[in-house]
Amino acid sequence: GEDSRSFHVSIQAPLSIVSIGETYSITAVAGGQLILECPEDAVPPPHIEWHRERSPLQEDARRQVLAGGRFLQIRALGAADGGEYSCRATNALGDTSLRVQVEVHG
């Protein structure tokens, strides 16, 4: 006899991350979830701001900033979510930023 099964696999992590200078490139799957991290271990703890295409990120039902800004979660990814995201961490001693270029494939 013969037996077959099919499985639905949900990938929540980015498929690949490539560093281009100071900009990271991430490829994600449409319909999935993406979590971007702004690494911050500074003392005093920094103030963190997220931007998309150089404009302050507007949170909504799908895009949420978590853990005081350390993470940006985007759910139900679509092609329109692609683009450049950046976070900027600032404290009394200075600031640092991280840029991520996101491509959504589906």
CSV table of C-alpha atoms in Angstrom, one decimal:
chain,number,residue,atom,x,y,z
A,1,GLY,CA,0.0,0.0,0.0
A,2,GLU,CA,0.9,3.7,-0.1
A,3,ASP,CA,0.5,6.3,2.6
A,4,SER,CA,1.0,10.1,2.3
A,5,ARG,CA,0.7,13.0,4.6
A,6,SER,CA,1.0,16.8,4.2
A,7,PHE,CA,2.2,19.3,6.8
A,8,HIS,CA,1.9,23.0,7.0
A,9,VAL,CA,5.1,24.6,8.3
A,10,SER,CA,5.0,28.1,9.7
A,11,ILE,CA,8.3,29.9,9.8
A,12,GLN,CA,8.4,32.8,12.2
A,13,ALA,CA,12.1,33.7,12.0
A,14,PRO,CA,13.7,35.4,9.1
A,15,LEU,CA,15.1,33.1,6.4
A,16,SER,CA,18.5,34.8,6.1
A,17,ILE,CA,20.4,37.8,7.5
A,18,VAL,CA,23.3,39.3,5.6
A,19,SER,CA,25.4,42.2,6.8
A,20,ILE,CA,26.1,44.9,4.3
A,21,GLY,CA,28.3,47.4,6.2
A,22,GLU,CA,26.1,48.6,9.0
A,23,THR,CA,22.9,47.6,7.2
A,24,TYR,CA,21.5,44.1,7.7
A,25,SER,CA,19.4,42.5,5.0
A,26,ILE,CA,16.6,40.2,6.0
A,27,THR,CA,14.4,38.1,3.8
A,28,ALA,CA,11.1,37.0,5.3
A,29,VAL,CA,8.0,35.1,4.2
A,30,ALA,CA,4.7,36.7,3.5
A,31,GLY,CA,2.1,35.9,6.0
A,32,GLY,CA,4.6,35.1,8.7
A,33,GLN,CA,5.9,37.1,11.7
A,34,LEU,CA,9.1,39.1,11.9
A,35,ILE,CA,10.8,40.3,15.1
A,36,LEU,CA,13.6,42.8,14.8
A,37,GLU,CA,15.9,43.4,17.8
A,38,CYS,CA,17.6,46.6,18.7
A,39,PRO,CA,20.5,45.3,20.8
A,40,GLU,CA,20.8,47.5,23.9
A,41,ASP,CA,22.9,46.7,26.9
A,42,ALA,CA,24.0,50.2,27.7
A,43,VAL,CA,24.1,51.8,31.1
A,44,PRO,CA,22.1,53.9,31.7
A,45,PRO,CA,19.4,52.1,29.7
A,46,PRO,CA,18.8,54.0,26.5
A,47,HIS,CA,15.7,55.5,24.9
A,48,ILE,CA,14.9,53.5,21.8
A,49,GLU,CA,13.1,54.8,18.7
A,50,TRP,CA,12.1,52.8,15.6
A,51,HIS,CA,11.8,54.2,12.1
A,52,ARG,CA,10.6,52.9,8.8
A,53,GLU,CA,11.9,54.5,5.7
A,54,ARG,CA,13.4,57.3,7.9
A,55,SER,CA,10.0,58.2,9.4
A,56,PRO,CA,9.0,57.4,13.0
A,57,LEU,CA,7.3,54.0,13.0
A,58,GLN,CA,3.5,54.1,13.6
A,59,GLU,CA,2.4,51.2,15.7
A,60,ASP,CA,-0.8,49.4,14.8
A,61,ALA,CA,-2.5,46.0,15.2
A,62,ARG,CA,0.2,44.3,13.2
A,63,ARG,CA,3.3,46.4,14.1
A,64,GLN,CA,4.2,46.6,17.8
A,65,VAL,CA,7.2,47.8,19.7
A,66,LEU,CA,7.9,45.6,22.7
A,67,ALA,CA,10.2,45.5,25.8
A,68,GLY,CA,10.7,49.3,26.0
A,69,GLY,CA,11.7,49.5,22.3
A,70,ARG,CA,14.1,46.6,22.2
A,71,PHE,CA,12.0,44.6,19.8
A,72,LEU,CA,9.8,45.4,16.8
A,73,GLN,CA,7.2,42.7,16.0
A,74,ILE,CA,5.5,42.7,12.7
A,75,ARG,CA,2.7,40.1,12.2
A,76,ALA,CA,1.0,38.9,9.0
A,77,LEU,CA,3.8,40.2,6.8
A,78,GLY,CA,2.9,41.5,3.4
A,79,ALA,CA,4.9,42.9,0.5
A,80,ALA,CA,4.1,46.4,1.7
A,81,ASP,CA,6.0,45.7,4.9
A,82,GLY,CA,9.3,45.6,3.0
A,83,GLY,CA,11.7,48.5,3.2
A,84,GLU,CA,14.3,49.9,5.6
A,85,TYR,CA,13.7,49.8,9.3
A,86,SER,CA,16.1,51.4,11.8
A,87,CYS,CA,16.3,51.7,15.5
A,88,ARG,CA,18.2,54.4,17.4
A,89,ALA,CA,19.3,54.0,21.0
A,90,THR,CA,20.2,57.1,22.9
A,91,ASN,CA,21.4,57.7,26.5
A,92,ALA,CA,23.5,60.3,28.3
A,93,LEU,CA,26.7,58.9,26.9
A,94,GLY,CA,25.7,59.0,23.2
A,95,ASP,CA,23.7,57.1,20.6
A,96,THR,CA,23.9,54.2,18.2
A,97,SER,CA,21.7,53.0,15.4
A,98,LEU,CA,21.0,49.8,13.5
A,99,ARG,CA,19.5,49.6,10.0
A,100,VAL,CA,17.7,46.6,8.6
A,101,GLN,CA,16.6,46.2,5.0
A,102,VAL,CA,13.6,43.8,4.9
A,103,GLU,CA,12.4,42.0,1.8
A,104,VAL,CA,9.2,40.0,2.0
A,105,HIS,CA,8.7,37.1,-0.4
A,106,GLY,CA,5.5,35.2,-0.8
